[in-house]
């Protein structure tokens, strides 16, 4: 559980940082639109509540989770929005309290899971560490939506390594959901962390390469910024195509963000 414990600690810290951003918001600020179409700040927190609660269900009652997964399969394009809409009617104080309670219960369940546990999910089953990484990625990404809505600037942290890792590991999935055959060869990905450290994935001699700041890469794979607004660069046609379609999240391809300079 050592690797899982480390990422669970980082997940808790990521959640606490976002909590501090929203804890003192006015009712008007909770209704402020975010870059996600039709979603307010309240929708973003509602979505995190729903996902944490579903993850808790998957970790503690796989049969009940299977029922929820079947509902999602029956309405793949709407079940996420519907879940957020059902929760967003709750007043902000109650919404915040429910998020705090749900994410702590998920923490406890994941920390108590026996070694080797595989948790069912909407894709392949996940290890405890992978589930915690996925929750951190979503918390950071939806936190970025909230920060953008509020005009807040968040300092990049070392926790972004988890987001980058899941983005790299999801490369073939990004091609799959676009109906494109994934490249057969691995890419070399070299990302520069805020402290100057270079974080690398893939064989050193790969001809297809991606380089850039760690923070920019995380914005790219979570589709929180358009690649034209980021300093992420590709060498090779396959790597270049990946930067157009990369996604670290499960589900259908997202609409992404338009470049700040004009229409996409």
Short mmCIF file of C-alpha atoms in Angstrom, two decimals:
data_model
loop_
_atom_site.label_atom_id
_atom_site.label_comp_id
_atom_site.label_asym_id
_atom_site.label_seq_id
_atom_site.Cartn_x
_atom_site.Cartn_y
_atom_site.Cartn_z
CA UNK A 1 0.00 0.00 0.00
CA UNK A 2 3.04 2.35 0.05
CA UNK A 3 2.43 3.71 -3.45
CA UNK A 4 -1.30 3.94 -2.80
CA UNK A 5 -0.71 5.72 0.51
CA UNK A 6 1.43 8.36 -1.17
CA UNK A 7 -1.12 9.12 -3.86
CA UNK A 8 -3.97 9.06 -1.32
CA UNK A 9 -2.06 11.65 0.71
CA UNK A 10 -1.70 13.76 -2.44
CA UNK A 11 -5.39 13.32 -3.25
CA UNK A 12 -6.30 14.59 0.21
CA UNK A 13 -4.01 17.60 -0.21
CA UNK A 14 -5.41 18.37 -3.66
CA UNK A 15 -8.95 18.22 -2.31
CA UNK A 16 -8.07 20.41 0.66
CA UNK A 17 -6.56 23.03 -1.65
CA UNK A 18 -9.73 23.15 -3.74
CA UNK A 19 -11.82 23.20 -0.55
CA UNK A 20 -9.96 26.32 0.57
CA UNK A 21 -10.79 27.96 -2.77
CA UNK A 22 -14.56 27.40 -2.47
CA UNK A 23 -15.17 27.37 1.29
CA UNK A 24 -15.81 31.10 1.64
CA UNK A 25 -17.63 31.73 -1.65
CA UNK A 26 -20.85 33.71 -1.68
CA UNK A 27 -24.05 32.19 -3.00
CA UNK A 28 -23.58 34.31 -6.16
CA UNK A 29 -20.10 32.88 -6.72
CA UNK A 30 -21.42 29.31 -6.45
CA UNK A 31 -23.69 30.07 -9.42
CA UNK A 32 -20.91 31.60 -11.51
CA UNK A 33 -20.48 29.91 -14.93
CA UNK A 34 -17.31 27.88 -15.49
CA UNK A 35 -15.66 27.13 -18.84
CA UNK A 36 -17.62 23.84 -18.99
CA UNK A 37 -20.80 24.55 -20.94
CA UNK A 38 -23.88 24.98 -18.68
CA UNK A 39 -21.86 24.12 -15.55
CA UNK A 40 -21.52 26.51 -12.64
CA UNK A 41 -19.07 26.29 -9.73
CA UNK A 42 -21.78 24.31 -7.91
CA UNK A 43 -22.01 21.84 -10.82
CA UNK A 44 -18.26 21.22 -10.59
CA UNK A 45 -18.41 20.36 -6.89
CA UNK A 46 -21.60 18.33 -7.44
CA UNK A 47 -19.77 16.28 -10.05
CA UNK A 48 -16.90 15.59 -7.65
CA UNK A 49 -19.43 14.52 -5.01
CA UNK A 50 -21.13 12.13 -7.38
CA UNK A 51 -17.87 10.60 -8.62
CA UNK A 52 -16.48 10.17 -5.11
CA UNK A 53 -19.69 8.49 -3.99
CA UNK A 54 -19.75 6.18 -7.01
CA UNK A 55 -16.08 5.31 -6.43
CA UNK A 56 -16.90 4.52 -2.80
CA UNK A 57 -19.73 2.28 -3.97
CA UNK A 58 -17.37 0.50 -6.38
CA UNK A 59 -14.83 -0.05 -3.60
CA UNK A 60 -17.33 -1.31 -1.02
CA UNK A 61 -20.28 -2.85 -2.93
CA UNK A 62 -19.33 -4.03 -6.44
CA UNK A 63 -22.80 -5.46 -7.11
CA UNK A 64 -24.49 -2.13 -6.38
CA UNK A 65 -21.89 -0.38 -8.52
CA UNK A 66 -22.71 -2.72 -11.41
CA UNK A 67 -26.28 -1.37 -11.33
CA UNK A 68 -24.94 2.21 -11.57
CA UNK A 69 -22.58 1.24 -14.38
CA UNK A 70 -25.49 -0.23 -16.33
CA UNK A 71 -27.36 3.09 -16.00
CA UNK A 72 -24.34 4.88 -17.42
CA UNK A 73 -24.10 2.44 -20.31
CA UNK A 74 -27.74 3.09 -21.13
CA UNK A 75 -27.20 6.86 -21.31
CA UNK A 76 -23.48 7.41 -22.04
CA UNK A 77 -23.88 10.99 -23.25
CA UNK A 78 -26.06 12.30 -20.45
CA UNK A 79 -25.53 10.42 -17.19
CA UNK A 80 -22.70 12.68 -15.96
CA UNK A 81 -24.67 15.89 -16.56
CA UNK A 82 -27.80 14.36 -15.07
CA UNK A 83 -25.98 13.36 -11.88
CA UNK A 84 -24.60 16.89 -11.46
CA UNK A 85 -28.02 18.47 -12.09
CA UNK A 86 -29.64 16.32 -9.43
CA UNK A 87 -27.15 17.50 -6.80
CA UNK A 88 -26.75 21.13 -7.77
CA UNK A 89 -30.11 22.14 -6.31
CA UNK A 90 -28.67 21.60 -2.82
CA UNK A 91 -27.68 24.82 -1.05
CA UNK A 92 -23.92 25.56 -1.12
CA UNK A 93 -23.26 24.86 2.57
CA UNK A 94 -24.89 21.44 2.34
CA UNK A 95 -23.15 20.72 -0.96
CA UNK A 96 -19.78 21.53 0.58
CA UNK A 97 -20.50 19.38 3.64
CA UNK A 98 -21.52 16.42 1.46
CA UNK A 99 -18.35 16.72 -0.62
CA UNK A 100 -16.18 16.77 2.50
CA UNK A 101 -17.94 13.75 3.97
CA UNK A 102 -17.91 11.73 0.76
CA UNK A 103 -14.26 12.27 -0.08
CA UNK A 104 -13.20 11.37 3.47
CA UNK A 105 -15.26 8.17 3.41
CA UNK A 106 -13.64 7.27 0.09
CA UNK A 107 -10.20 7.93 1.60
CA UNK A 108 -10.92 5.58 4.48
CA UNK A 109 -12.29 2.85 2.23
CA UNK A 110 -9.31 2.96 -0.13
CA UNK A 111 -6.80 2.99 2.74
CA UNK A 112 -8.52 -0.04 4.27
CA UNK A 113 -8.58 -2.05 1.03
CA UNK A 114 -6.50 -5.27 1.18
CA UNK A 115 -3.33 -5.46 -0.94
CA UNK A 116 -4.07 -6.50 -4.51
CA UNK A 117 -7.62 -5.13 -4.47
CA UNK A 118 -9.10 -4.45 -7.91
CA UNK A 119 -11.95 -1.95 -7.97
CA UNK A 120 -14.55 -2.19 -10.76
CA UNK A 121 -15.03 0.96 -12.82
CA UNK A 122 -16.56 2.20 -16.06
CA UNK A 123 -13.51 0.89 -17.90
CA UNK A 124 -11.17 -1.88 -16.72
CA UNK A 125 -10.96 -2.56 -12.97
CA UNK A 126 -8.39 -0.42 -11.16
CA UNK A 127 -5.94 -0.83 -8.33
CA UNK A 128 -6.30 1.36 -5.25
CA UNK A 129 -3.41 3.54 -6.42
CA UNK A 130 -4.95 3.93 -9.87
CA UNK A 131 -8.35 4.86 -8.41
CA UNK A 132 -6.72 7.46 -6.17
CA UNK A 133 -4.77 8.83 -9.15
CA UNK A 134 -7.94 9.11 -11.20
CA UNK A 135 -9.70 10.94 -8.37
CA UNK A 136 -6.77 13.33 -8.02
CA UNK A 137 -6.76 14.02 -11.76
CA UNK A 138 -10.47 14.84 -11.73
CA UNK A 139 -10.20 16.96 -8.62
CA UNK A 140 -7.38 18.98 -10.15
CA UNK A 141 -9.13 19.34 -13.53
CA UNK A 142 -12.48 20.43 -12.13
CA UNK A 143 -10.63 22.63 -9.70
CA UNK A 144 -9.09 24.33 -12.72
CA UNK A 145 -12.58 25.01 -14.08
CA UNK A 146 -13.50 26.62 -10.78
CA UNK A 147 -10.29 28.64 -10.61
CA UNK A 148 -10.89 29.92 -14.15
CA UNK A 149 -14.44 30.93 -13.24
CA UNK A 150 -13.24 32.82 -10.18
CA UNK A 151 -10.21 34.37 -11.85
CA UNK A 152 -7.93 32.56 -9.40
CA UNK A 153 -4.39 31.44 -10.24
CA UNK A 154 -3.25 28.16 -8.73
CA UNK A 155 0.45 27.46 -8.28
CA UNK A 156 1.52 24.16 -9.91
CA UNK A 157 2.52 21.48 -7.40
CA UNK A 158 4.41 18.20 -7.49
CA UNK A 159 1.01 16.47 -7.47
CA UNK A 160 0.79 17.18 -11.20
CA UNK A 161 3.06 14.18 -11.75
CA UNK A 162 0.03 11.96 -11.09
CA UNK A 163 -2.04 13.82 -13.68
CA UNK A 164 0.73 13.57 -16.27
CA UNK A 165 1.22 9.88 -15.62
CA UNK A 166 -2.43 9.03 -16.20
CA UNK A 167 -2.39 11.22 -19.33
CA UNK A 168 0.56 9.30 -20.76
CA UNK A 169 -0.94 5.92 -19.83
CA UNK A 170 -4.21 6.89 -21.53
CA UNK A 171 -2.55 7.54 -24.89
CA UNK A 172 -3.96 4.49 -26.65
CA UNK A 173 -7.40 5.08 -25.11
CA UNK A 174 -7.44 8.59 -26.60
CA UNK A 175 -6.90 7.13 -30.06
CA UNK A 176 -9.47 4.37 -29.44
CA UNK A 177 -12.33 6.70 -28.53
CA UNK A 178 -11.59 8.73 -31.66
CA UNK A 179 -11.87 5.58 -33.80
CA UNK A 180 -8.18 5.75 -34.72
CA UNK A 181 -5.74 2.86 -34.49
CA UNK A 182 -3.16 3.61 -31.82
CA UNK A 183 0.49 3.82 -32.90
CA UNK A 184 2.44 0.65 -32.33
CA UNK A 185 5.54 2.32 -30.91
CA UNK A 186 5.92 4.06 -27.59
CA UNK A 187 6.46 7.82 -27.49
CA UNK A 188 9.12 9.61 -25.50
CA UNK A 189 7.50 12.22 -23.25
CA UNK A 190 9.75 14.68 -21.41
CA UNK A 191 8.08 17.19 -19.09
CA UNK A 192 9.76 19.93 -17.09
CA UNK A 193 8.43 20.35 -13.55
CA UNK A 194 8.24 23.78 -11.90
CA UNK A 195 11.42 22.98 -9.94
CA UNK A 196 13.33 22.23 -13.16
CA UNK A 197 13.26 18.43 -12.85
CA UNK A 198 12.61 16.60 -16.13
CA UNK A 199 10.04 13.82 -15.79
CA UNK A 200 10.35 11.29 -18.61
CA UNK A 201 8.22 8.45 -19.94
CA UNK A 202 8.96 6.00 -22.75
CA UNK A 203 12.19 4.88 -24.45
CA UNK A 204 14.92 7.49 -24.67
CA UNK A 205 15.57 6.76 -28.34
CA UNK A 206 11.94 6.95 -29.53
CA UNK A 207 11.45 8.92 -32.76
CA UNK A 208 8.01 10.18 -31.72
CA UNK A 209 8.50 12.73 -28.94
CA UNK A 210 6.53 15.16 -26.80
CA UNK A 211 8.17 17.87 -24.69
CA UNK A 212 7.01 20.82 -22.63
CA UNK A 213 6.18 22.11 -19.16
CA UNK A 214 4.52 19.61 -16.82
CA UNK A 215 1.72 22.06 -16.02
CA UNK A 216 0.94 22.70 -19.70
CA UNK A 217 0.86 18.97 -20.46
CA UNK A 218 -1.63 18.43 -17.62
CA UNK A 219 -3.85 21.22 -18.96
CA UNK A 220 -3.67 19.55 -22.38
CA UNK A 221 -4.56 15.98 -21.37
CA UNK A 222 -7.42 17.15 -19.15
CA UNK A 223 -8.59 19.39 -22.02
CA UNK A 224 -8.52 22.51 -19.84
CA UNK A 225 -6.62 24.52 -22.47
CA UNK A 226 -6.13 24.36 -26.23
CA UNK A 227 -2.75 23.16 -27.43
CA UNK A 228 -2.24 26.43 -29.31
CA UNK A 229 -2.16 28.21 -25.95
CA UNK A 230 0.37 25.78 -24.45
CA UNK A 231 4.10 25.20 -24.79
CA UNK A 232 3.76 21.47 -25.46
CA UNK A 233 5.55 20.39 -28.64
CA UNK A 234 5.58 17.19 -30.70
CA UNK A 235 8.13 15.61 -33.02
CA UNK A 236 6.62 13.08 -35.41
CA UNK A 237 3.21 12.83 -37.07
CA UNK A 238 1.77 10.36 -34.56
CA UNK A 239 2.84 12.39 -31.56
CA UNK A 240 1.47 15.54 -33.18
CA UNK A 241 -1.89 13.83 -33.77
CA UNK A 242 -1.97 12.70 -30.14
CA UNK A 243 -1.69 16.27 -28.90
CA UNK A 244 -4.89 17.08 -30.80
CA UNK A 245 -6.90 14.28 -29.18
CA UNK A 246 -5.20 13.53 -25.83
CA UNK A 247 -7.50 12.90 -22.87
CA UNK A 248 -6.72 11.60 -19.40
CA UNK A 249 -10.36 10.95 -18.51
CA UNK A 250 -12.65 8.01 -19.31
CA UNK A 251 -15.64 8.38 -21.58
CA UNK A 252 -16.28 9.92 -24.98
CA UNK A 253 -13.99 12.63 -26.38
CA UNK A 254 -14.58 15.98 -24.78
CA UNK A 255 -15.19 19.17 -26.78
CA UNK A 256 -12.02 20.69 -25.36
CA UNK A 257 -11.43 24.42 -25.18
CA UNK A 258 -11.24 26.93 -27.98
CA UNK A 259 -7.88 28.72 -28.31
CA UNK A 260 -7.86 32.08 -26.58
CA UNK A 261 -6.93 33.77 -29.82
CA UNK A 262 -10.14 32.84 -31.62
CA UNK A 263 -12.60 30.16 -32.71
CA UNK A 264 -11.32 26.60 -32.77
#
